[in-house]
PDB file of C-alpha atoms in Angstrom:
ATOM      1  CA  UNK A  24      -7.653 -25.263  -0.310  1.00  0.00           C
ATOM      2  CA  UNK A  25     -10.107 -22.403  -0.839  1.00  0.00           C
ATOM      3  CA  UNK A  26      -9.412 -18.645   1.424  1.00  0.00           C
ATOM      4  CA  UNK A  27     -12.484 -16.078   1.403  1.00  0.00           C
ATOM      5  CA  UNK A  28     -10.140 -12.546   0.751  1.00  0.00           C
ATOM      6  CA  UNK A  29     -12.740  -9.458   1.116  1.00  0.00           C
ATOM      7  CA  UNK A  30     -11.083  -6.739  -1.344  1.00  0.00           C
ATOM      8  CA  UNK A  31     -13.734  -4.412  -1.304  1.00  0.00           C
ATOM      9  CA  UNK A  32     -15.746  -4.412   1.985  1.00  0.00           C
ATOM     10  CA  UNK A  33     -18.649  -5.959   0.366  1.00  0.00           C
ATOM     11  CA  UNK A  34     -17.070  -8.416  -2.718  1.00  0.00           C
ATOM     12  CA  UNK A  35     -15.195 -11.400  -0.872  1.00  0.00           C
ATOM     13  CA  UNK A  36     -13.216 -13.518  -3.004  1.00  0.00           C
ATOM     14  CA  UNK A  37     -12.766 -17.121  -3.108  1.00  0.00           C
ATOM     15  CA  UNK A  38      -8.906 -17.736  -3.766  1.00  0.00           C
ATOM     16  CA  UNK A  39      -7.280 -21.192  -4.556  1.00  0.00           C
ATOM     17  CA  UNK A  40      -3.903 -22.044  -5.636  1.00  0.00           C
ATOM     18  CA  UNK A  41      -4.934 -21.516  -9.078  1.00  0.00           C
ATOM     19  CA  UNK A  42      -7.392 -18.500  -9.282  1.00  0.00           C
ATOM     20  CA  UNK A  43      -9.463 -16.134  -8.085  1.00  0.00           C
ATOM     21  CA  UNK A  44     -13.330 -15.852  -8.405  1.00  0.00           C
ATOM     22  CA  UNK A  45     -15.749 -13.211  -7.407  1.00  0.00           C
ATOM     23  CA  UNK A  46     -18.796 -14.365  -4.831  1.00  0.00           C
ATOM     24  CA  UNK A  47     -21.881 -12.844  -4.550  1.00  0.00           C
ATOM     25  CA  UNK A  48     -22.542  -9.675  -1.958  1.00  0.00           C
ATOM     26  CA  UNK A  49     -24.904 -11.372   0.271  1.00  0.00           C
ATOM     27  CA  UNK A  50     -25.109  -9.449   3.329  1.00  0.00           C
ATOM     28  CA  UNK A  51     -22.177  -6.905   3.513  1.00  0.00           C
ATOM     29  CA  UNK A  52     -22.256  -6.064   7.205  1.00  0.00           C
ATOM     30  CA  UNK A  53     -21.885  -9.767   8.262  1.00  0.00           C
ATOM     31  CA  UNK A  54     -19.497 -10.436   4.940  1.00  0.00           C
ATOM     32  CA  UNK A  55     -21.457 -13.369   4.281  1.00  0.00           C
ATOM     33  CA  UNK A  56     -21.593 -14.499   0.433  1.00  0.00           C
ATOM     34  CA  UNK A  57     -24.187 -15.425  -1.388  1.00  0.00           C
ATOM     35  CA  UNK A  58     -22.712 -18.995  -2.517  1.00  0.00           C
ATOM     36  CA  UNK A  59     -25.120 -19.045  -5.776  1.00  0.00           C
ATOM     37  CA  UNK A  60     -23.732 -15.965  -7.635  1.00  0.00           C
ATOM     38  CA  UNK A  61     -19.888 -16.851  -8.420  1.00  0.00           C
ATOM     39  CA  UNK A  62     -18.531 -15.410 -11.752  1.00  0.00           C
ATOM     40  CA  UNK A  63     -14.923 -14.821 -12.530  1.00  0.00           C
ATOM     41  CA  UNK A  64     -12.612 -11.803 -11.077  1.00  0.00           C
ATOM     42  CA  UNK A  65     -11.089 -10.004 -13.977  1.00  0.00           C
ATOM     43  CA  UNK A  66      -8.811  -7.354 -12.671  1.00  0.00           C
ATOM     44  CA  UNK A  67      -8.623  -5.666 -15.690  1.00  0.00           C
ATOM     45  CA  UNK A  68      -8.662  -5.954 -19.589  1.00  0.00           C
ATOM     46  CA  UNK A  69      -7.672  -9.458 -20.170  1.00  0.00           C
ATOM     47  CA  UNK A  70      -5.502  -9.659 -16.630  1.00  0.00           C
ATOM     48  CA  UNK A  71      -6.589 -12.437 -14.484  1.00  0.00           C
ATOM     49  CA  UNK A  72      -4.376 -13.521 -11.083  1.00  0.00           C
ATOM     50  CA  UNK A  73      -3.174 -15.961 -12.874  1.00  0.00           C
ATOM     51  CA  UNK A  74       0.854 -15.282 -12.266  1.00  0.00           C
ATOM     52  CA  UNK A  75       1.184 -14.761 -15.854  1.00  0.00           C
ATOM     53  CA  UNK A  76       2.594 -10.759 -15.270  1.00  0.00           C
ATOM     54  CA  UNK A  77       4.330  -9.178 -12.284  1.00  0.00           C
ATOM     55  CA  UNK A  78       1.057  -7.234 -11.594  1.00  0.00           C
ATOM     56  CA  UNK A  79      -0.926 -10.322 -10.936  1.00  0.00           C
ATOM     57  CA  UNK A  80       2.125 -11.435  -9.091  1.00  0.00           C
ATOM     58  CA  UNK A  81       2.006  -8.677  -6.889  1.00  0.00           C
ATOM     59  CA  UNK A  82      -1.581  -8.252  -6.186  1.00  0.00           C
ATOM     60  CA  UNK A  83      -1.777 -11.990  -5.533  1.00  0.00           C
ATOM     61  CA  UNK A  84       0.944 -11.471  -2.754  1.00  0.00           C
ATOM     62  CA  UNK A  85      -1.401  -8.736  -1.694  1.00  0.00           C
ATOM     63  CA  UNK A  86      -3.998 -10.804  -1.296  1.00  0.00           C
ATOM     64  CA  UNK A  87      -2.924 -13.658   0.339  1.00  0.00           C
ATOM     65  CA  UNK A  88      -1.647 -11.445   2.607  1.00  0.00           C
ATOM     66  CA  UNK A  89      -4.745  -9.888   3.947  1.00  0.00           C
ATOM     67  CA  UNK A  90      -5.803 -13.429   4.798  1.00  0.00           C
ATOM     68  CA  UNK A  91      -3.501 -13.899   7.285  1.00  0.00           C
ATOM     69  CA  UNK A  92      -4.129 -10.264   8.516  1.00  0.00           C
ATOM     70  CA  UNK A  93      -7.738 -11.070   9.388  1.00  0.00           C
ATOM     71  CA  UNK A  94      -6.997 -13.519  11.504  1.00  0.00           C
ATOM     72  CA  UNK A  95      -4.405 -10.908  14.292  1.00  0.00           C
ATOM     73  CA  UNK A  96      -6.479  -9.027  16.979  1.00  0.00           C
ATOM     74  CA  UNK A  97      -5.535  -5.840  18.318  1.00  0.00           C
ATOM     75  CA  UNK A  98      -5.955  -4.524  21.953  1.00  0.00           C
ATOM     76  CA  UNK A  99      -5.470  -1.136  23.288  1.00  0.00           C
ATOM     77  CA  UNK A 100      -4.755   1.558  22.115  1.00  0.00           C
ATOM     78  CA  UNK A 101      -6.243   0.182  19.304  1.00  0.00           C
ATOM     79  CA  UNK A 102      -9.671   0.653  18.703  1.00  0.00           C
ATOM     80  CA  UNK A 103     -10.292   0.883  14.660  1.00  0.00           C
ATOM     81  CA  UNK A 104      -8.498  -0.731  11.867  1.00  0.00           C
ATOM     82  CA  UNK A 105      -8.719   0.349   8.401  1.00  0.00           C
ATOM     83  CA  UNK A 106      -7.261  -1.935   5.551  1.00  0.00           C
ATOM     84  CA  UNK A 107      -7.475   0.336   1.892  1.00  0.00           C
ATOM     85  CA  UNK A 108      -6.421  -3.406   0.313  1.00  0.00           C
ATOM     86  CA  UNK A 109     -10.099  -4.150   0.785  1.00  0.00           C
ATOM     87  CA  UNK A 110     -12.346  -0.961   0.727  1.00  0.00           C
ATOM     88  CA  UNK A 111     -10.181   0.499  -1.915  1.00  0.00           C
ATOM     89  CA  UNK A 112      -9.574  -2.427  -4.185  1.00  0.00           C
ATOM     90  CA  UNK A 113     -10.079  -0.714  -7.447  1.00  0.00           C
ATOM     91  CA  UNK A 114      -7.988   2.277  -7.115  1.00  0.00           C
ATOM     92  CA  UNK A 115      -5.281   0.013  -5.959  1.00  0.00           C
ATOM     93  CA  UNK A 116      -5.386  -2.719  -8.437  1.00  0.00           C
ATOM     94  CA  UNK A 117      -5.697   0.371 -11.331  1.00  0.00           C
ATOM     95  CA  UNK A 118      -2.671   1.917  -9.940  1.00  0.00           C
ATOM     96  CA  UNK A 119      -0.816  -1.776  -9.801  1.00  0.00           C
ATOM     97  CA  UNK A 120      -2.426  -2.379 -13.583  1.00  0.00           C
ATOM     98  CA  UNK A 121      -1.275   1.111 -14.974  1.00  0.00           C
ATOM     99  CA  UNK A 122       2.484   1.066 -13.251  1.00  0.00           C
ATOM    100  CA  UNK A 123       3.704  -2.516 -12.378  1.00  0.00           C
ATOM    101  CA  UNK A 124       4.831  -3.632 -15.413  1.00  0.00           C
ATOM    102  CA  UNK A 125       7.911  -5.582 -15.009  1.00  0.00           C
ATOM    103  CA  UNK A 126      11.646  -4.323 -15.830  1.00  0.00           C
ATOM    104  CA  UNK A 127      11.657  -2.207 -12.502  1.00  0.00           C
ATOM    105  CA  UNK A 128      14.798  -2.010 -10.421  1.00  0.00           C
ATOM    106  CA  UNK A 129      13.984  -0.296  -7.202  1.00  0.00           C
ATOM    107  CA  UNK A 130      10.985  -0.294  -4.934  1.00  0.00           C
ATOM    108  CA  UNK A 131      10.421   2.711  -2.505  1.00  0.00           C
ATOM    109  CA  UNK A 132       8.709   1.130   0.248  1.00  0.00           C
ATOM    110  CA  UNK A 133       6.582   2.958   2.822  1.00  0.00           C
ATOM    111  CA  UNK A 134       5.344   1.900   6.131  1.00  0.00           C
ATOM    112  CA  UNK A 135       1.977   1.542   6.305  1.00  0.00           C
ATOM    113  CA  UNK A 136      -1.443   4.268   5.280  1.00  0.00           C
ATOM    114  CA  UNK A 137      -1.822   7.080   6.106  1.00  0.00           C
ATOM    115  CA  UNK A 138      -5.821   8.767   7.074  1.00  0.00           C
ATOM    116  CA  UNK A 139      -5.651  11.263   4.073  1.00  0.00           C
ATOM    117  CA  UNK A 140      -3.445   9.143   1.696  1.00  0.00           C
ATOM    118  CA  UNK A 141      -3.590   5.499   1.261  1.00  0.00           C
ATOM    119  CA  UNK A 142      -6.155   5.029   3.525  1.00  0.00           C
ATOM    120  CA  UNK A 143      -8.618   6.931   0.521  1.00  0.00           C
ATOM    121  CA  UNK A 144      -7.210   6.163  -2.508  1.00  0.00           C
ATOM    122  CA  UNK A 145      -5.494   2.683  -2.118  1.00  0.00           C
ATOM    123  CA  UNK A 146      -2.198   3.973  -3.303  1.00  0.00           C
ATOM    124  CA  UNK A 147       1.256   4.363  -1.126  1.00  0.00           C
ATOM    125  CA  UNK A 148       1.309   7.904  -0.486  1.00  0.00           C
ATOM    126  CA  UNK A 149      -1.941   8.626  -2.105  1.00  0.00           C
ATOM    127  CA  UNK A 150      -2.761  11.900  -1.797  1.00  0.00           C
ATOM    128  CA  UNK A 151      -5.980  12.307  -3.643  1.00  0.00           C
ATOM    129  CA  UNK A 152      -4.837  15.274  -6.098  1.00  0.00           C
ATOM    130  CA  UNK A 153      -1.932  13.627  -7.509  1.00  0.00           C
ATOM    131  CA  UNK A 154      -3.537  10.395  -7.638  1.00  0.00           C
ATOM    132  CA  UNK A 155      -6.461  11.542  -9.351  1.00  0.00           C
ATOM    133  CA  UNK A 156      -4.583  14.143 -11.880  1.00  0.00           C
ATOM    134  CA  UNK A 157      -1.572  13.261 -12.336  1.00  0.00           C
ATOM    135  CA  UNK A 158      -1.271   9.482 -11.671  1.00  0.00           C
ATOM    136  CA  UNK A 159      -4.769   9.012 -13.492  1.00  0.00           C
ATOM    137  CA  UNK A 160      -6.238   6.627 -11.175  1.00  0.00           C
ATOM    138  CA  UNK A 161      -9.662   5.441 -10.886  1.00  0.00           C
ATOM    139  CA  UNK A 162     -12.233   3.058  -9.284  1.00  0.00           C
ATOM    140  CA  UNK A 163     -15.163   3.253  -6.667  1.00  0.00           C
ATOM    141  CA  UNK A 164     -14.233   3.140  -2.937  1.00  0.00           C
ATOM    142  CA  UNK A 165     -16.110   1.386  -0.325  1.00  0.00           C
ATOM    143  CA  UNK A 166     -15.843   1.845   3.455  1.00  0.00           C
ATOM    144  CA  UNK A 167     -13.957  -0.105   6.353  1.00  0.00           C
ATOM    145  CA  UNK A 168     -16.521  -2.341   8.665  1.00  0.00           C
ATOM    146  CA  UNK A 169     -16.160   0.427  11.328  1.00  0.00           C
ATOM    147  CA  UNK A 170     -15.120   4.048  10.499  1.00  0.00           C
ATOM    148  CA  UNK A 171     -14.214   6.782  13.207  1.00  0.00           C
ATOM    149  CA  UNK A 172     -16.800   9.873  13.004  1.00  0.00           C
ATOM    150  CA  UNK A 173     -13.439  12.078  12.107  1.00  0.00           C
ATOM    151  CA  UNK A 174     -12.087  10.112   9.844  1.00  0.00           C
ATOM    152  CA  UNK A 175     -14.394   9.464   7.318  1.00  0.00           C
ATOM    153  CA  UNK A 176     -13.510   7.616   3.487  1.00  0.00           C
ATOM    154  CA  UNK A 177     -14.270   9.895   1.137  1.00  0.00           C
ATOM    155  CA  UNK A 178     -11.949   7.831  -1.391  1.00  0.00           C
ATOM    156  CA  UNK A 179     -11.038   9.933  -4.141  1.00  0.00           C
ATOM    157  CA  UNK A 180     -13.358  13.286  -3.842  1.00  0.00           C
ATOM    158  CA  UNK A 181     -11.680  13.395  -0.079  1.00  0.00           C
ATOM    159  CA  UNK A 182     -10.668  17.144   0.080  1.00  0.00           C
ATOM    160  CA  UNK A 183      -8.399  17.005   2.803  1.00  0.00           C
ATOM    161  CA  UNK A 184      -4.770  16.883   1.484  1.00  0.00           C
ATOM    162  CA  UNK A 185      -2.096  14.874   3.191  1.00  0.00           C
ATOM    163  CA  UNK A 186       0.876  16.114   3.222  1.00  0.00           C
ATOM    164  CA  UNK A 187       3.257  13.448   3.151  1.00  0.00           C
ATOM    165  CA  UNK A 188       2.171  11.928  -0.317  1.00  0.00           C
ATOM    166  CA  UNK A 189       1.755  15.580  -1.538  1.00  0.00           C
ATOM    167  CA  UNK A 190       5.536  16.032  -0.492  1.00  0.00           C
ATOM    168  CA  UNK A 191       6.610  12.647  -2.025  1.00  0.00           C
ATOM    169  CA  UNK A 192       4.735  12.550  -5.364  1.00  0.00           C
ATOM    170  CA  UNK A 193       4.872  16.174  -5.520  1.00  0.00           C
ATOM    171  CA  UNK A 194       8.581  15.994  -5.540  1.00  0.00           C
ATOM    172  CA  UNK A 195       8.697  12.929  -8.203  1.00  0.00           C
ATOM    173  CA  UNK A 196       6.054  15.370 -10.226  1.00  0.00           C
ATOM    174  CA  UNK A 197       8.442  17.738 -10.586  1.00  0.00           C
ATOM    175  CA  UNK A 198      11.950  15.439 -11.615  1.00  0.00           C
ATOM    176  CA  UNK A 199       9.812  13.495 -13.721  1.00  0.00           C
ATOM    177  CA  UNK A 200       7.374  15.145 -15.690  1.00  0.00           C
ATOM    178  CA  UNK A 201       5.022  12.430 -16.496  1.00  0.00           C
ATOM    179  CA  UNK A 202       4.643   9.258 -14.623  1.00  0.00           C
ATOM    180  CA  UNK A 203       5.997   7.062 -17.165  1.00  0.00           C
ATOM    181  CA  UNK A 204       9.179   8.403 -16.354  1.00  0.00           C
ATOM    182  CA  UNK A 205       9.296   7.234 -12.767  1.00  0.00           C
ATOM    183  CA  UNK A 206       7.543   4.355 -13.251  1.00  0.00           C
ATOM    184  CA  UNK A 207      10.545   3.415 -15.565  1.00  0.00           C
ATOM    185  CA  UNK A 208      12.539   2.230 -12.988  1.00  0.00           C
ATOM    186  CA  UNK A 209      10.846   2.184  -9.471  1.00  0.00           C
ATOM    187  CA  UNK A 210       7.815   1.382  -8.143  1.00  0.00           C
ATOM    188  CA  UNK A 211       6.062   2.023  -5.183  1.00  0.00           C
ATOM    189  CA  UNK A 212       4.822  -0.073  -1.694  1.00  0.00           C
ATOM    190  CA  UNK A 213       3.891   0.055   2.017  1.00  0.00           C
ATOM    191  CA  UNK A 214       4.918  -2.602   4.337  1.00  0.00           C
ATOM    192  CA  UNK A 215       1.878  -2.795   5.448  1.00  0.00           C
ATOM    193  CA  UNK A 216      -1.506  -1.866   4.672  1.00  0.00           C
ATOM    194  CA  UNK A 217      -3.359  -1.419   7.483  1.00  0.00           C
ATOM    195  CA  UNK A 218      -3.879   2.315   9.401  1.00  0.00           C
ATOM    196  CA  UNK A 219      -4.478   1.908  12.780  1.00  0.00           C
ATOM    197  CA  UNK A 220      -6.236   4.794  15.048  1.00  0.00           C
ATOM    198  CA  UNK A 221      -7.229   4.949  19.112  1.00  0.00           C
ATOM    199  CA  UNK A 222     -10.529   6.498  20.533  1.00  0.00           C
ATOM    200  CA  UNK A 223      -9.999  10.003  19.528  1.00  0.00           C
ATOM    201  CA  UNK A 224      -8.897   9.100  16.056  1.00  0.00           C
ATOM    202  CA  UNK A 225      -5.575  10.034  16.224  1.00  0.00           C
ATOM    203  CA  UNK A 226      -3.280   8.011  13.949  1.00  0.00           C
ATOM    204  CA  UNK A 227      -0.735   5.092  15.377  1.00  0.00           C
ATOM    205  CA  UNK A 228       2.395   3.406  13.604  1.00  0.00           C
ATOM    206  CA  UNK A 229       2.856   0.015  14.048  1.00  0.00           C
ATOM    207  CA  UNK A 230       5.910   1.081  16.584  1.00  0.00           C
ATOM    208  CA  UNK A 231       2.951   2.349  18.684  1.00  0.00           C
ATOM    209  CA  UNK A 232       1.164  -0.952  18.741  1.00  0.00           C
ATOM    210  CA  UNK A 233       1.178  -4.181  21.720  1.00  0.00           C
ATOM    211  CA  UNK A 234       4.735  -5.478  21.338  1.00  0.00           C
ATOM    212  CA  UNK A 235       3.265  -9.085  20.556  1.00  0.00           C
ATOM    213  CA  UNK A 236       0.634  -7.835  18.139  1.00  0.00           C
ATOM    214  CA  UNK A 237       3.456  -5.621  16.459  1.00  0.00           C
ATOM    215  CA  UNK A 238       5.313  -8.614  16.224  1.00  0.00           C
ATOM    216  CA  UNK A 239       2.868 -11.160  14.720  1.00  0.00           C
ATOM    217  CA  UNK A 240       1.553  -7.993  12.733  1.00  0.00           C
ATOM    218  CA  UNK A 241       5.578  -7.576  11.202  1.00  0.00           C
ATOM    219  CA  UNK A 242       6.525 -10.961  10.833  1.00  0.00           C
ATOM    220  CA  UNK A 243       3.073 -11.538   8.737  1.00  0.00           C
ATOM    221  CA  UNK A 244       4.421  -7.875   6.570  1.00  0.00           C
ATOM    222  CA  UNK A 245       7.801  -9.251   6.117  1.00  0.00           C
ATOM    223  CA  UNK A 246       7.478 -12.411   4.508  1.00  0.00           C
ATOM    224  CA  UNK A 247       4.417 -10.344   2.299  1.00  0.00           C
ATOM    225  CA  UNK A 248       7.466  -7.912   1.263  1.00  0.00           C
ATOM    226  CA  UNK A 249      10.211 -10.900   0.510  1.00  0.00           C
ATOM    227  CA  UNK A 250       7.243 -12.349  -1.399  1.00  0.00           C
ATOM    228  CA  UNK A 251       6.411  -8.647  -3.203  1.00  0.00           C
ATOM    229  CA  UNK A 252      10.005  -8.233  -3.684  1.00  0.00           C
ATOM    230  CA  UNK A 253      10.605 -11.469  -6.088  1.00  0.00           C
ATOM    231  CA  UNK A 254       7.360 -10.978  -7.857  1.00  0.00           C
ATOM    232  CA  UNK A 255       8.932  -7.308  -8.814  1.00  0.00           C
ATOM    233  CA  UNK A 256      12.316  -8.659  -9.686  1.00  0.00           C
ATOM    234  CA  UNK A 257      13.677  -5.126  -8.018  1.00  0.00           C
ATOM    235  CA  UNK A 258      17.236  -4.886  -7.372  1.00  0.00           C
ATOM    236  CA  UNK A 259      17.036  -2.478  -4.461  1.00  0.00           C
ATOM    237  CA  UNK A 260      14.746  -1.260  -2.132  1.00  0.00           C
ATOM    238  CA  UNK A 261      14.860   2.666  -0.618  1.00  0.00           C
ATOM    239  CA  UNK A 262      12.840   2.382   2.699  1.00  0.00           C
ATOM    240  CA  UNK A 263      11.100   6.284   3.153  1.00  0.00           C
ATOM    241  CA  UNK A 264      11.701   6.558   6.681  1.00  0.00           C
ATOM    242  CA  UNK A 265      14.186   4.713   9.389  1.00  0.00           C
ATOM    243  CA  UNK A 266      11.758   1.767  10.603  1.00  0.00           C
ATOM    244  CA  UNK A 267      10.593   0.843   6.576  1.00  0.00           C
ATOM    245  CA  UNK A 268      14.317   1.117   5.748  1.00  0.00           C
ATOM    246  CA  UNK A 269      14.909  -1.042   9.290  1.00  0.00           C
ATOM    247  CA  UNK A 270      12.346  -4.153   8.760  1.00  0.00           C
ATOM    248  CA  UNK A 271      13.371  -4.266   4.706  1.00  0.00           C
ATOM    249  CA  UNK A 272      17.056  -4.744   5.573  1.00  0.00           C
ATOM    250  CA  UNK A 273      16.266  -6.909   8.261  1.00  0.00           C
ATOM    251  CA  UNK A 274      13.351  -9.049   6.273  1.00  0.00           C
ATOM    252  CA  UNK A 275      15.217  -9.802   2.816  1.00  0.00           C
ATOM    253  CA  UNK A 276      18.673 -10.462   4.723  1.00  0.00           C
ATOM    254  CA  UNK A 277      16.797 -13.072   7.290  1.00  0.00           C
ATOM    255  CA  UNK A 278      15.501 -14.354   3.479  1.00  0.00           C
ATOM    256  CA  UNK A 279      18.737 -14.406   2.040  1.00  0.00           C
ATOM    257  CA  UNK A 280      17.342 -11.949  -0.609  1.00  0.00           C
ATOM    258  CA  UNK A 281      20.675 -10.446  -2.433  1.00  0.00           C
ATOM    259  CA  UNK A 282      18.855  -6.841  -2.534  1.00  0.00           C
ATOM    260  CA  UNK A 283      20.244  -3.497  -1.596  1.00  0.00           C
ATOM    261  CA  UNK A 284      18.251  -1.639   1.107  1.00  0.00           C
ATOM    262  CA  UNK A 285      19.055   1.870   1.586  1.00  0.00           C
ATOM    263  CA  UNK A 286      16.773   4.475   2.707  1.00  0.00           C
ATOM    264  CA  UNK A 287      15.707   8.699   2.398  1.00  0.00           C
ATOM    265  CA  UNK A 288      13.941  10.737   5.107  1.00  0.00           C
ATOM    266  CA  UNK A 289      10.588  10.354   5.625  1.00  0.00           C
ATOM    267  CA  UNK A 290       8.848  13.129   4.270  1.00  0.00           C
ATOM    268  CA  UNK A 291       6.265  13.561   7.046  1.00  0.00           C
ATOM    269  CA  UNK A 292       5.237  16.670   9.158  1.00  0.00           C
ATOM    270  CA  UNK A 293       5.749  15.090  12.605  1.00  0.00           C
ATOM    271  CA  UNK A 294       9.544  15.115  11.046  1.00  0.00           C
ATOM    272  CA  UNK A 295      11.184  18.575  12.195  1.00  0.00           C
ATOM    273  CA  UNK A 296      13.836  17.946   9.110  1.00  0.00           C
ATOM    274  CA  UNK A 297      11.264  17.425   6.662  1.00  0.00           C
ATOM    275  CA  UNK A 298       9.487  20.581   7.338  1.00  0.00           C
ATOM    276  CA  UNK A 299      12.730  22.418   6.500  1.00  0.00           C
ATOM    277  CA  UNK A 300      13.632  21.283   2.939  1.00  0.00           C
ATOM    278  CA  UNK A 301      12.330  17.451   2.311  1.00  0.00           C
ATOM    279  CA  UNK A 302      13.070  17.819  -1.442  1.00  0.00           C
ATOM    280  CA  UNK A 303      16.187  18.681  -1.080  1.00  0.00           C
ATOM    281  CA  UNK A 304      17.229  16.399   1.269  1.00  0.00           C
ATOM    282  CA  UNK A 305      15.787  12.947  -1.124  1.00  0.00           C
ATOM    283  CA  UNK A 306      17.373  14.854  -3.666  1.00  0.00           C
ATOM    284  CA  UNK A 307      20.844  15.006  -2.235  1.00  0.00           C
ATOM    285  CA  UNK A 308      20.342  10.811  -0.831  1.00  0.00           C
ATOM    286  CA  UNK A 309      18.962  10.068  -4.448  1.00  0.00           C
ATOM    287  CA  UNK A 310      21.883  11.171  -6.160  1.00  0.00           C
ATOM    288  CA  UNK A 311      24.115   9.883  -3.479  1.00  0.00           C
ATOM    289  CA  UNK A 312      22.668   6.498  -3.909  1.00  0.00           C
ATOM    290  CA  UNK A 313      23.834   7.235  -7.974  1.00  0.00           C
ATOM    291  CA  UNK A 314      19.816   6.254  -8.686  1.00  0.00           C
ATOM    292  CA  UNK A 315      18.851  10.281  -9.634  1.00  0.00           C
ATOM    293  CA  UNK A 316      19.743  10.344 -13.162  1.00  0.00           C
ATOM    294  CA  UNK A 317      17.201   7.283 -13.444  1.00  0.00           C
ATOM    295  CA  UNK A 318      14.566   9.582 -12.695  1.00  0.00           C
ATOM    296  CA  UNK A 319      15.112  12.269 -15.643  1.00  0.00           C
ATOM    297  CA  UNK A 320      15.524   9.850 -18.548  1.00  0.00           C
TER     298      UNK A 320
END
């Protein structure tokens, strides 16, 4: 069986049980591909999905995934959809390449994009400057089918900060050094990857959504993240924020995944505790969790 997975807006992919391979543009607006221009998807230097590392694992779980997310519909207050695992391919698979590379223990596990983070860079928590220079990633971004006039993609020369990834990776920036360091032992996700705004732009969490859509949109994220979570081989998984924390513990146990969940504050403004000392607070949860000294060696 053959899926068409669209990772870039315009570059559809034609996945099978045994590999991936790139069709042609054709016409981008109507995603239909040219059937006579198929060569084959290299994610990288001599990386092919072929489940050969835990990147290719991981990105193939990623895939599949956004598959089955074409196929949900959304009603009000829903009115655009924007899913970074597409439009922002390359970022994302160069920040998968660089950083997944097997031997990790713990996965911090975010919720889903946010309009100034993930949503332009393809990376949990992306805040363009510490993506770009500190992080190191790359790759062209692309644009969602339908983009709200105030929320633009402006992928990686976006110069609006957001200050949720500059709070998390700002705070790992300053334990760690260098990203090698955290990379070491953790690695990071969202449960899912699609932002979802109403007329006026304004951002909703998949709380916020139709209780059947949520649903269907959850169960779909959860078996992605049992999936994610054995192609990482992590040991434990720290939801950032109450309702990642919630649906990991309640995922992997319905699984009978033996992983520890646990969980830190979510470092968002909306959060009246964040804005009063985030750092200190992850600080004081990391070490209580006895995972902080992994994050200075």
């Amino acid at each position: 069986m053959q899926l068409l997975v669209f990772v870039s807006g315009k570059h559809p992919l034609r996945m099978d049980t045994h590999e991936l391979k790139r069709v042609g543009e054709g016409d981008a607006e109507k995603h239909e591909p040219d059937e006579n221009n198929v060569c084959s998807l290299t994610l990288g230097p001599g990386l092919m999905l072929d489940g050969s590392t835990v990147a290719s694992r991981f990105l193939h779980v990623e895939l599949e995934l956004n598959v089955h997310l074409r196929r949900l519909s959304f009603s009000e207050p829903v009115h655009y959809i924007y899913n970074p695992l597409e439009y922002a391919w390359e970022p994302h698979r160069c920040f998968v390449e660089t950083y997944c590379g097997g031997g990790q223990s713990i996965l911090f596990l975010g919720m889903n994009p946010g309009p100034f983070g993930m949503a332009q860079t393809g990376v949990p928590f992306g805040e363009v400057n510490y993506v770009r220079d500190w992080l190191k990633i790359t790759g062209e971004v692309g644009h969602p089918p339908l983009e709200h006039p105030k929320r633009l993609i402006k992928g990686l020369a976006c110069i609006q900060s957001e200050v949720s990834g500059a709070r998390f990776w700002g705070f790992f920036r300053k334990l760690c050094g260098e990203p090698d360091v955290f990379f070491r032992h953790f690695f990071v996700h969202n449960l899912c990857p699609l932002m979802f705004m109403g007329t006026t732009g304004k951002n909703l969490t998949p709380p916020e959504l139709v209780i059947g859509e949520r649903e269907a949109l959850l169960a779909l994220c959860d078996t992605a993240l049992c999936q994610a979570v054995a192609a990482l081989g992590v040991t434990m998984v720290i939801g950032v924020g109450r309702v990642a924390e919630q649906r990991a513990r309640r995922a992997l146990s319905a699984a009978g995944m033996e992983v520890r969940v646990e969980g830190i504050m979510h470092p968002s403004p909306r959060n009246p505790l964040a804005n009063k000392g985030w750092e200190a607070v992850a600080k004081a949860k990391l070490e209580e969790l006895g995972v902080l000294s992994l994050l200075t060696m």
